[in-house]
Amino acid sequence: MHKTPAIVILGAASLPTARRIQRRYPQAPVYALQGRVEADIAYADFGATLRVLYQSGTPIVALCAAGIVIRSLAPVLADKEQEPPVLAVAEDASAVVPLLGGLAGVNHIAREIAAIFGIEAAITTAGELRFGTCLLNPPDGYALADVEEGKRFVADLLGGETVRVEGEAPWLAAARLPLDEDAGRRIRVSCVRTAASDELLIHPRALVLAVDAGEADLADKVRATLAAHGLAEAALAGLL
């Protein structure tokens, strides 16, 4: 998880569960309704608090009914690619339900929290259930070239298309993909900038570029150098 989550509760009955989740994420504050229960941060309006956290990109772990979270966030839901992870957790820890943020690792967080309580997370993402991995949310060290193309690609696989994999990606080797060496569609793990048709391009963060210290317009020159060699910016791991 790249950003510390906020754990939000409504009543005192949720506090023990919240504190157990907090032990997994020690920097995560527990937000509680003012005057009802003492926690780390008091709030006056549940819905407004969720919306502020959501719009700031903060992952939300809400210990309440999923419906309350959905109704609270409905007015600010917009770009799926930008949304943070949002989960609903039952106050007695009997259920962990990822609601939003599939591209931001919500299912991974849901599994981490579910493991605290020895239960299974309620994963509903079709691609992840079928293939055992989320192609639209590669692990650290990899970046998807085009999310929209990725959505179409995953839809084709769910519809029965087969695929071949080119390039080094151990996490894909462990997935349950419909592999076929002669498949017309392929997943290519490469630093190249542009994808071919019927191809899902995933960039490994594998490029290192040597630069002169203090060079003017460095960012523009780095971009131009990568473009001139047909390489993707997302594949850049660091500068020397």
PDB file of C-alpha atoms in Angstrom:
ATOM      1  CA  MET A   1       0.000   0.000   0.000  1.00  0.00           C
ATOM      2  CA  HIS A   2       1.482   3.323  -1.055  1.00  0.00           C
ATOM      3  CA  LYS A   3      -0.616   5.564   1.214  1.00  0.00           C
ATOM      4  CA  THR A   4      -1.667   5.171   4.836  1.00  0.00           C
ATOM      5  CA  PRO A   5      -5.352   4.216   5.120  1.00  0.00           C
ATOM      6  CA  ALA A   6      -7.970   5.821   7.324  1.00  0.00           C
ATOM      7  CA  ILE A   7     -10.020   3.483   9.522  1.00  0.00           C
ATOM      8  CA  VAL A   8     -13.485   4.979  10.019  1.00  0.00           C
ATOM      9  CA  ILE A   9     -15.997   3.748  12.599  1.00  0.00           C
ATOM     10  CA  LEU A  10     -19.483   4.770  13.689  1.00  0.00           C
ATOM     11  CA  GLY A  11     -19.851   3.250  17.153  1.00  0.00           C
ATOM     12  CA  ALA A  12     -17.994   1.809  20.119  1.00  0.00           C
ATOM     13  CA  ALA A  13     -18.753  -1.776  19.071  1.00  0.00           C
ATOM     14  CA  SER A  14     -16.433  -1.341  16.079  1.00  0.00           C
ATOM     15  CA  LEU A  15     -13.453  -0.054  18.046  1.00  0.00           C
ATOM     16  CA  PRO A  16     -11.872  -3.442  18.972  1.00  0.00           C
ATOM     17  CA  THR A  17     -11.970  -4.511  15.313  1.00  0.00           C
ATOM     18  CA  ALA A  18     -10.570  -1.146  14.251  1.00  0.00           C
ATOM     19  CA  ARG A  19      -7.675  -1.442  16.676  1.00  0.00           C
ATOM     20  CA  ARG A  20      -6.790  -4.904  15.376  1.00  0.00           C
ATOM     21  CA  ILE A  21      -6.687  -3.534  11.828  1.00  0.00           C
ATOM     22  CA  GLN A  22      -4.599  -0.627  13.099  1.00  0.00           C
ATOM     23  CA  ARG A  23      -1.985  -3.050  14.404  1.00  0.00           C
ATOM     24  CA  ARG A  24      -1.545  -4.227  10.790  1.00  0.00           C
ATOM     25  CA  TYR A  25      -1.245  -0.604   9.601  1.00  0.00           C
ATOM     26  CA  PRO A  26       0.341   1.199  12.597  1.00  0.00           C
ATOM     27  CA  GLN A  27       0.276   4.643  10.957  1.00  0.00           C
ATOM     28  CA  ALA A  28      -3.446   4.437  10.159  1.00  0.00           C
ATOM     29  CA  PRO A  29      -5.597   6.665  12.407  1.00  0.00           C
ATOM     30  CA  VAL A  30      -9.007   5.555  13.641  1.00  0.00           C
ATOM     31  CA  TYR A  31     -11.723   8.135  12.910  1.00  0.00           C
ATOM     32  CA  ALA A  32     -14.725   8.040  15.248  1.00  0.00           C
ATOM     33  CA  LEU A  33     -17.971   9.982  15.490  1.00  0.00           C
ATOM     34  CA  GLN A  34     -17.565  12.877  17.890  1.00  0.00           C
ATOM     35  CA  GLY A  35     -19.337  12.366  21.212  1.00  0.00           C
ATOM     36  CA  ARG A  36     -20.017   8.695  20.581  1.00  0.00           C
ATOM     37  CA  VAL A  37     -16.626   7.022  20.994  1.00  0.00           C
ATOM     38  CA  GLU A  38     -13.053   8.119  21.700  1.00  0.00           C
ATOM     39  CA  ALA A  39     -10.478   7.208  19.034  1.00  0.00           C
ATOM     40  CA  ASP A  40      -7.603   9.009  17.284  1.00  0.00           C
ATOM     41  CA  ILE A  41      -9.508  11.589  15.217  1.00  0.00           C
ATOM     42  CA  ALA A  42     -13.046  12.824  15.863  1.00  0.00           C
ATOM     43  CA  TYR A  43     -15.429  13.736  13.038  1.00  0.00           C
ATOM     44  CA  ALA A  44     -18.855  15.347  13.037  1.00  0.00           C
ATOM     45  CA  ASP A  45     -20.291  14.088   9.726  1.00  0.00           C
ATOM     46  CA  PHE A  46     -19.653  10.557   8.479  1.00  0.00           C
ATOM     47  CA  GLY A  47     -20.498  11.172   4.823  1.00  0.00           C
ATOM     48  CA  ALA A  48     -18.543  14.402   4.581  1.00  0.00           C
ATOM     49  CA  THR A  49     -15.525  12.766   6.202  1.00  0.00           C
ATOM     50  CA  LEU A  50     -15.558   9.867   3.748  1.00  0.00           C
ATOM     51  CA  ARG A  51     -15.821  12.255   0.801  1.00  0.00           C
ATOM     52  CA  VAL A  52     -12.871  14.356   1.983  1.00  0.00           C
ATOM     53  CA  LEU A  53     -10.726  11.249   2.480  1.00  0.00           C
ATOM     54  CA  TYR A  54     -11.750   9.834  -0.887  1.00  0.00           C
ATOM     55  CA  GLN A  55     -11.035  13.041  -2.772  1.00  0.00           C
ATOM     56  CA  SER A  56      -7.611  13.296  -1.127  1.00  0.00           C
ATOM     57  CA  GLY A  57      -6.727   9.815  -2.387  1.00  0.00           C
ATOM     58  CA  THR A  58      -6.672   8.255   1.078  1.00  0.00           C
ATOM     59  CA  PRO A  59      -7.538   4.526   1.264  1.00  0.00           C
ATOM     60  CA  ILE A  60     -10.670   4.054   3.388  1.00  0.00           C
ATOM     61  CA  VAL A  61     -11.454   1.110   5.658  1.00  0.00           C
ATOM     62  CA  ALA A  62     -14.998   1.757   6.885  1.00  0.00           C
ATOM     63  CA  LEU A  63     -16.394  -0.427   9.660  1.00  0.00           C
ATOM     64  CA  CYS A  64     -20.053  -0.259   8.730  1.00  0.00           C
ATOM     65  CA  ALA A  65     -22.571  -1.474   6.153  1.00  0.00           C
ATOM     66  CA  ALA A  66     -21.414  -1.300   2.546  1.00  0.00           C
ATOM     67  CA  GLY A  67     -24.575   0.579   1.593  1.00  0.00           C
ATOM     68  CA  ILE A  68     -23.732   3.500   3.895  1.00  0.00           C
ATOM     69  CA  VAL A  69     -20.321   3.847   2.270  1.00  0.00           C
ATOM     70  CA  ILE A  70     -21.763   3.701  -1.251  1.00  0.00           C
ATOM     71  CA  ARG A  71     -24.424   6.326  -0.536  1.00  0.00           C
ATOM     72  CA  SER A  72     -21.860   8.586   1.127  1.00  0.00           C
ATOM     73  CA  LEU A  73     -19.405   8.455  -1.767  1.00  0.00           C
ATOM     74  CA  ALA A  74     -21.877   8.416  -4.653  1.00  0.00           C
ATOM     75  CA  PRO A  75     -21.732  12.222  -5.233  1.00  0.00           C
ATOM     76  CA  VAL A  76     -17.944  12.187  -5.790  1.00  0.00           C
ATOM     77  CA  LEU A  77     -17.455   8.990  -7.788  1.00  0.00           C
ATOM     78  CA  ALA A  78     -15.901   9.821 -11.143  1.00  0.00           C
ATOM     79  CA  ASP A  79     -12.659   8.506 -12.621  1.00  0.00           C
ATOM     80  CA  LYS A  80     -12.099   4.820 -11.913  1.00  0.00           C
ATOM     81  CA  GLU A  81      -8.388   5.152 -12.662  1.00  0.00           C
ATOM     82  CA  GLN A  82      -7.905   7.726  -9.899  1.00  0.00           C
ATOM     83  CA  GLU A  83      -9.986   6.298  -7.064  1.00  0.00           C
ATOM     84  CA  PRO A  84      -8.284   5.075  -3.863  1.00  0.00           C
ATOM     85  CA  PRO A  85      -9.086   1.712  -2.289  1.00  0.00           C
ATOM     86  CA  VAL A  86     -12.368   1.690  -0.331  1.00  0.00           C
ATOM     87  CA  LEU A  87     -13.465  -1.254   1.803  1.00  0.00           C
ATOM     88  CA  ALA A  88     -16.373  -2.051   4.097  1.00  0.00           C
ATOM     89  CA  VAL A  89     -15.611  -4.253   7.095  1.00  0.00           C
ATOM     90  CA  ALA A  90     -18.279  -5.727   9.372  1.00  0.00           C
ATOM     91  CA  GLU A  91     -17.945  -4.386  12.920  1.00  0.00           C
ATOM     92  CA  ASP A  92     -17.555  -7.937  14.238  1.00  0.00           C
ATOM     93  CA  ALA A  93     -14.922  -8.681  11.533  1.00  0.00           C
ATOM     94  CA  SER A  94     -17.103 -11.349   9.947  1.00  0.00           C
ATOM     95  CA  ALA A  95     -16.808  -9.844   6.454  1.00  0.00           C
ATOM     96  CA  VAL A  96     -14.324  -7.767   4.457  1.00  0.00           C
ATOM     97  CA  VAL A  97     -15.769  -6.330   1.241  1.00  0.00           C
ATOM     98  CA  PRO A  98     -13.672  -4.369  -1.289  1.00  0.00           C
ATOM     99  CA  LEU A  99     -15.902  -1.733  -2.891  1.00  0.00           C
ATOM    100  CA  LEU A 100     -13.751   0.628  -4.956  1.00  0.00           C
ATOM    101  CA  GLY A 101     -10.175   0.924  -6.149  1.00  0.00           C
ATOM    102  CA  GLY A 102      -9.594  -2.236  -8.134  1.00  0.00           C
ATOM    103  CA  LEU A 103      -6.784  -0.484  -9.996  1.00  0.00           C
ATOM    104  CA  ALA A 104      -5.288   0.732  -6.716  1.00  0.00           C
ATOM    105  CA  GLY A 105      -4.929  -2.644  -5.004  1.00  0.00           C
ATOM    106  CA  VAL A 106      -8.145  -2.826  -2.986  1.00  0.00           C
ATOM    107  CA  ASN A 107      -8.349  -6.617  -3.307  1.00  0.00           C
ATOM    108  CA  HIS A 108      -4.829  -6.967  -1.946  1.00  0.00           C
ATOM    109  CA  ILE A 109      -5.710  -4.824   1.073  1.00  0.00           C
ATOM    110  CA  ALA A 110      -8.932  -6.778   1.572  1.00  0.00           C
ATOM    111  CA  ARG A 111      -6.998 -10.032   1.717  1.00  0.00           C
ATOM    112  CA  GLU A 112      -4.506  -8.538   4.188  1.00  0.00           C
ATOM    113  CA  ILE A 113      -7.313  -7.441   6.505  1.00  0.00           C
ATOM    114  CA  ALA A 114      -9.238 -10.683   6.121  1.00  0.00           C
ATOM    115  CA  ALA A 115      -6.106 -12.616   7.075  1.00  0.00           C
ATOM    116  CA  ILE A 116      -6.006 -10.764  10.410  1.00  0.00           C
ATOM    117  CA  PHE A 117      -9.320 -12.354  11.333  1.00  0.00           C
ATOM    118  CA  GLY A 118      -8.836 -15.715   9.643  1.00  0.00           C
ATOM    119  CA  ILE A 119     -11.573 -15.228   7.045  1.00  0.00           C
ATOM    120  CA  GLU A 120     -11.794 -14.917   3.252  1.00  0.00           C
ATOM    121  CA  ALA A 121     -12.233 -11.501   1.654  1.00  0.00           C
ATOM    122  CA  ALA A 122     -15.391 -11.105  -0.442  1.00  0.00           C
ATOM    123  CA  ILE A 123     -13.612 -10.620  -3.776  1.00  0.00           C
ATOM    124  CA  THR A 124     -16.014 -10.055  -6.677  1.00  0.00           C
ATOM    125  CA  THR A 125     -13.634  -8.939  -9.457  1.00  0.00           C
ATOM    126  CA  ALA A 126     -14.290 -11.376 -12.305  1.00  0.00           C
ATOM    127  CA  GLY A 127     -10.807 -11.294 -13.815  1.00  0.00           C
ATOM    128  CA  GLU A 128      -9.056 -11.823 -10.513  1.00  0.00           C
ATOM    129  CA  LEU A 129     -11.379 -14.665  -9.524  1.00  0.00           C
ATOM    130  CA  ARG A 130     -10.875 -16.389 -12.874  1.00  0.00           C
ATOM    131  CA  PHE A 131      -7.159 -15.814 -13.381  1.00  0.00           C
ATOM    132  CA  GLY A 132      -5.853 -15.432  -9.835  1.00  0.00           C
ATOM    133  CA  THR A 133      -4.364 -12.021 -10.541  1.00  0.00           C
ATOM    134  CA  CYS A 134      -5.502  -8.547 -11.574  1.00  0.00           C
ATOM    135  CA  LEU A 135      -3.942  -7.770 -14.944  1.00  0.00           C
ATOM    136  CA  LEU A 136      -5.047  -4.151 -14.604  1.00  0.00           C
ATOM    137  CA  ASN A 137      -3.093  -3.694 -11.369  1.00  0.00           C
ATOM    138  CA  PRO A 138       0.390  -5.192 -11.771  1.00  0.00           C
ATOM    139  CA  PRO A 139       2.537  -5.594  -8.641  1.00  0.00           C
ATOM    140  CA  ASP A 140       5.299  -3.180  -7.662  1.00  0.00           C
ATOM    141  CA  GLY A 141       7.995  -3.067 -10.310  1.00  0.00           C
ATOM    142  CA  TYR A 142       5.564  -3.193 -13.238  1.00  0.00           C
ATOM    143  CA  ALA A 143       3.202  -0.703 -14.882  1.00  0.00           C
ATOM    144  CA  LEU A 144       0.297  -1.209 -17.267  1.00  0.00           C
ATOM    145  CA  ALA A 145       0.750   0.759 -20.489  1.00  0.00           C
ATOM    146  CA  ASP A 146      -2.938   1.474 -21.208  1.00  0.00           C
ATOM    147  CA  VAL A 147      -5.761   0.889 -18.745  1.00  0.00           C
ATOM    148  CA  GLU A 148      -8.571   1.178 -21.320  1.00  0.00           C
ATOM    149  CA  GLU A 149      -6.889  -1.318 -23.618  1.00  0.00           C
ATOM    150  CA  GLY A 150      -6.356  -3.499 -20.556  1.00  0.00           C
ATOM    151  CA  LYS A 151     -10.075  -3.520 -19.794  1.00  0.00           C
ATOM    152  CA  ARG A 152     -10.894  -4.657 -23.332  1.00  0.00           C
ATOM    153  CA  PHE A 153      -8.153  -7.260 -23.211  1.00  0.00           C
ATOM    154  CA  VAL A 154      -9.378  -8.773 -19.934  1.00  0.00           C
ATOM    155  CA  ALA A 155     -12.953  -8.766 -21.263  1.00  0.00           C
ATOM    156  CA  ASP A 156     -11.774 -10.785 -24.284  1.00  0.00           C
ATOM    157  CA  LEU A 157     -10.053 -13.323 -22.027  1.00  0.00           C
ATOM    158  CA  LEU A 158     -13.169 -13.625 -19.892  1.00  0.00           C
ATOM    159  CA  GLY A 159     -15.090 -14.173 -23.127  1.00  0.00           C
ATOM    160  CA  GLY A 160     -12.989 -17.212 -24.010  1.00  0.00           C
ATOM    161  CA  GLU A 161      -9.942 -15.887 -25.875  1.00  0.00           C
ATOM    162  CA  THR A 162      -6.551 -17.473 -25.202  1.00  0.00           C
ATOM    163  CA  VAL A 163      -3.263 -15.674 -24.658  1.00  0.00           C
ATOM    164  CA  ARG A 164       0.504 -16.107 -24.790  1.00  0.00           C
ATOM    165  CA  VAL A 165       3.003 -14.321 -22.554  1.00  0.00           C
ATOM    166  CA  GLU A 166       6.273 -12.813 -23.774  1.00  0.00           C
ATOM    167  CA  GLY A 167       8.835 -11.389 -21.368  1.00  0.00           C
ATOM    168  CA  GLU A 168       9.854 -11.947 -17.759  1.00  0.00           C
ATOM    169  CA  ALA A 169       7.039 -11.663 -15.199  1.00  0.00           C
ATOM    170  CA  PRO A 170       7.083 -14.293 -12.422  1.00  0.00           C
ATOM    171  CA  TRP A 171       3.708 -13.110 -11.094  1.00  0.00           C
ATOM    172  CA  LEU A 172       2.103 -13.969 -14.444  1.00  0.00           C
ATOM    173  CA  ALA A 173       3.665 -17.427 -14.416  1.00  0.00           C
ATOM    174  CA  ALA A 174       1.740 -18.150 -11.223  1.00  0.00           C
ATOM    175  CA  ALA A 175      -1.583 -16.920 -12.664  1.00  0.00           C
ATOM    176  CA  ARG A 176      -4.345 -19.113 -14.098  1.00  0.00           C
ATOM    177  CA  LEU A 177      -4.332 -17.566 -17.567  1.00  0.00           C
ATOM    178  CA  PRO A 178      -5.833 -19.377 -20.601  1.00  0.00           C
ATOM    179  CA  LEU A 179      -2.428 -19.949 -22.184  1.00  0.00           C
ATOM    180  CA  ASP A 180      -1.891 -21.088 -25.751  1.00  0.00           C
ATOM    181  CA  GLU A 181       1.418 -20.788 -27.629  1.00  0.00           C
ATOM    182  CA  ASP A 182      -0.497 -20.117 -30.841  1.00  0.00           C
ATOM    183  CA  ALA A 183      -2.890 -17.541 -29.364  1.00  0.00           C
ATOM    184  CA  GLY A 184      -3.508 -14.416 -31.395  1.00  0.00           C
ATOM    185  CA  ARG A 185      -3.510 -12.265 -28.262  1.00  0.00           C
ATOM    186  CA  ARG A 186      -0.432 -11.775 -26.157  1.00  0.00           C
ATOM    187  CA  ILE A 187       0.731 -10.158 -22.956  1.00  0.00           C
ATOM    188  CA  ARG A 188       4.096  -8.533 -23.617  1.00  0.00           C
ATOM    189  CA  VAL A 189       6.353  -7.513 -20.733  1.00  0.00           C
ATOM    190  CA  SER A 190       8.662  -4.981 -22.308  1.00  0.00           C
ATOM    191  CA  CYS A 191      10.151  -1.482 -22.003  1.00  0.00           C
ATOM    192  CA  VAL A 192       8.996  -0.539 -25.508  1.00  0.00           C
ATOM    193  CA  ARG A 193       6.759   2.480 -25.749  1.00  0.00           C
ATOM    194  CA  THR A 194       3.987   1.323 -28.085  1.00  0.00           C
ATOM    195  CA  ALA A 195       1.801  -1.755 -28.018  1.00  0.00           C
ATOM    196  CA  ALA A 196       0.844  -3.719 -31.091  1.00  0.00           C
ATOM    197  CA  SER A 197      -2.738  -4.662 -31.870  1.00  0.00           C
ATOM    198  CA  ASP A 198      -4.259  -7.487 -29.814  1.00  0.00           C
ATOM    199  CA  GLU A 199      -1.546  -6.987 -27.207  1.00  0.00           C
ATOM    200  CA  LEU A 200      -1.533  -6.078 -23.534  1.00  0.00           C
ATOM    201  CA  LEU A 201       1.689  -4.196 -22.861  1.00  0.00           C
ATOM    202  CA  ILE A 202       3.133  -4.220 -19.342  1.00  0.00           C
ATOM    203  CA  HIS A 203       6.284  -2.246 -18.597  1.00  0.00           C
ATOM    204  CA  PRO A 204       8.862  -3.612 -16.142  1.00  0.00           C
ATOM    205  CA  ARG A 205      10.586  -0.812 -14.252  1.00  0.00           C
ATOM    206  CA  ALA A 206      13.965  -1.856 -15.611  1.00  0.00           C
ATOM    207  CA  LEU A 207      15.595   1.189 -17.231  1.00  0.00           C
ATOM    208  CA  VAL A 208      18.334   3.295 -15.669  1.00  0.00           C
ATOM    209  CA  LEU A 209      19.436   6.494 -17.392  1.00  0.00           C
ATOM    210  CA  ALA A 210      22.750   8.278 -16.792  1.00  0.00           C
ATOM    211  CA  VAL A 211      22.508  12.086 -16.673  1.00  0.00           C
ATOM    212  CA  ASP A 212      24.770  15.059 -15.935  1.00  0.00           C
ATOM    213  CA  ALA A 213      24.272  16.549 -12.469  1.00  0.00           C
ATOM    214  CA  GLY A 214      22.606  19.955 -12.545  1.00  0.00           C
ATOM    215  CA  GLU A 215      21.659  19.663 -16.207  1.00  0.00           C
ATOM    216  CA  ALA A 216      18.993  22.177 -17.223  1.00  0.00           C
ATOM    217  CA  ASP A 217      15.554  20.947 -18.357  1.00  0.00           C
ATOM    218  CA  LEU A 218      16.475  17.479 -17.137  1.00  0.00           C
ATOM    219  CA  ALA A 219      12.941  16.054 -17.116  1.00  0.00           C
ATOM    220  CA  ASP A 220      12.286  17.124 -20.717  1.00  0.00           C
ATOM    221  CA  LYS A 221      15.635  15.693 -21.862  1.00  0.00           C
ATOM    222  CA  VAL A 222      14.946  12.376 -20.143  1.00  0.00           C
ATOM    223  CA  ARG A 223      11.542  12.134 -21.823  1.00  0.00           C
ATOM    224  CA  ALA A 224      13.038  13.032 -25.209  1.00  0.00           C
ATOM    225  CA  THR A 225      15.811  10.454 -24.839  1.00  0.00           C
ATOM    226  CA  LEU A 226      13.384   7.683 -23.965  1.00  0.00           C
ATOM    227  CA  ALA A 227      11.065   8.648 -26.830  1.00  0.00           C
ATOM    228  CA  ALA A 228      13.957   8.725 -29.306  1.00  0.00           C
ATOM    229  CA  HIS A 229      14.770   5.118 -28.433  1.00  0.00           C
ATOM    230  CA  GLY A 230      11.130   3.987 -28.441  1.00  0.00           C
ATOM    231  CA  LEU A 231      11.131   3.366 -24.697  1.00  0.00           C
ATOM    232  CA  ALA A 232       8.334   3.984 -22.203  1.00  0.00           C
ATOM    233  CA  GLU A 233       8.619   6.525 -19.388  1.00  0.00           C
ATOM    234  CA  ALA A 234       6.856   4.072 -17.074  1.00  0.00           C
ATOM    235  CA  ALA A 235       9.760   1.634 -17.516  1.00  0.00           C
ATOM    236  CA  LEU A 236      12.225   4.084 -15.957  1.00  0.00           C
ATOM    237  CA  ALA A 237      13.496   2.791 -12.625  1.00  0.00           C
ATOM    238  CA  GLY A 238      15.953   5.556 -11.780  1.00  0.00           C
ATOM    239  CA  LEU A 239      18.551   8.105 -12.806  1.00  0.00           C
ATOM    240  CA  LEU A 240      22.308   7.957 -12.300  1.00  0.00           C
TER     241      LEU A 240
END
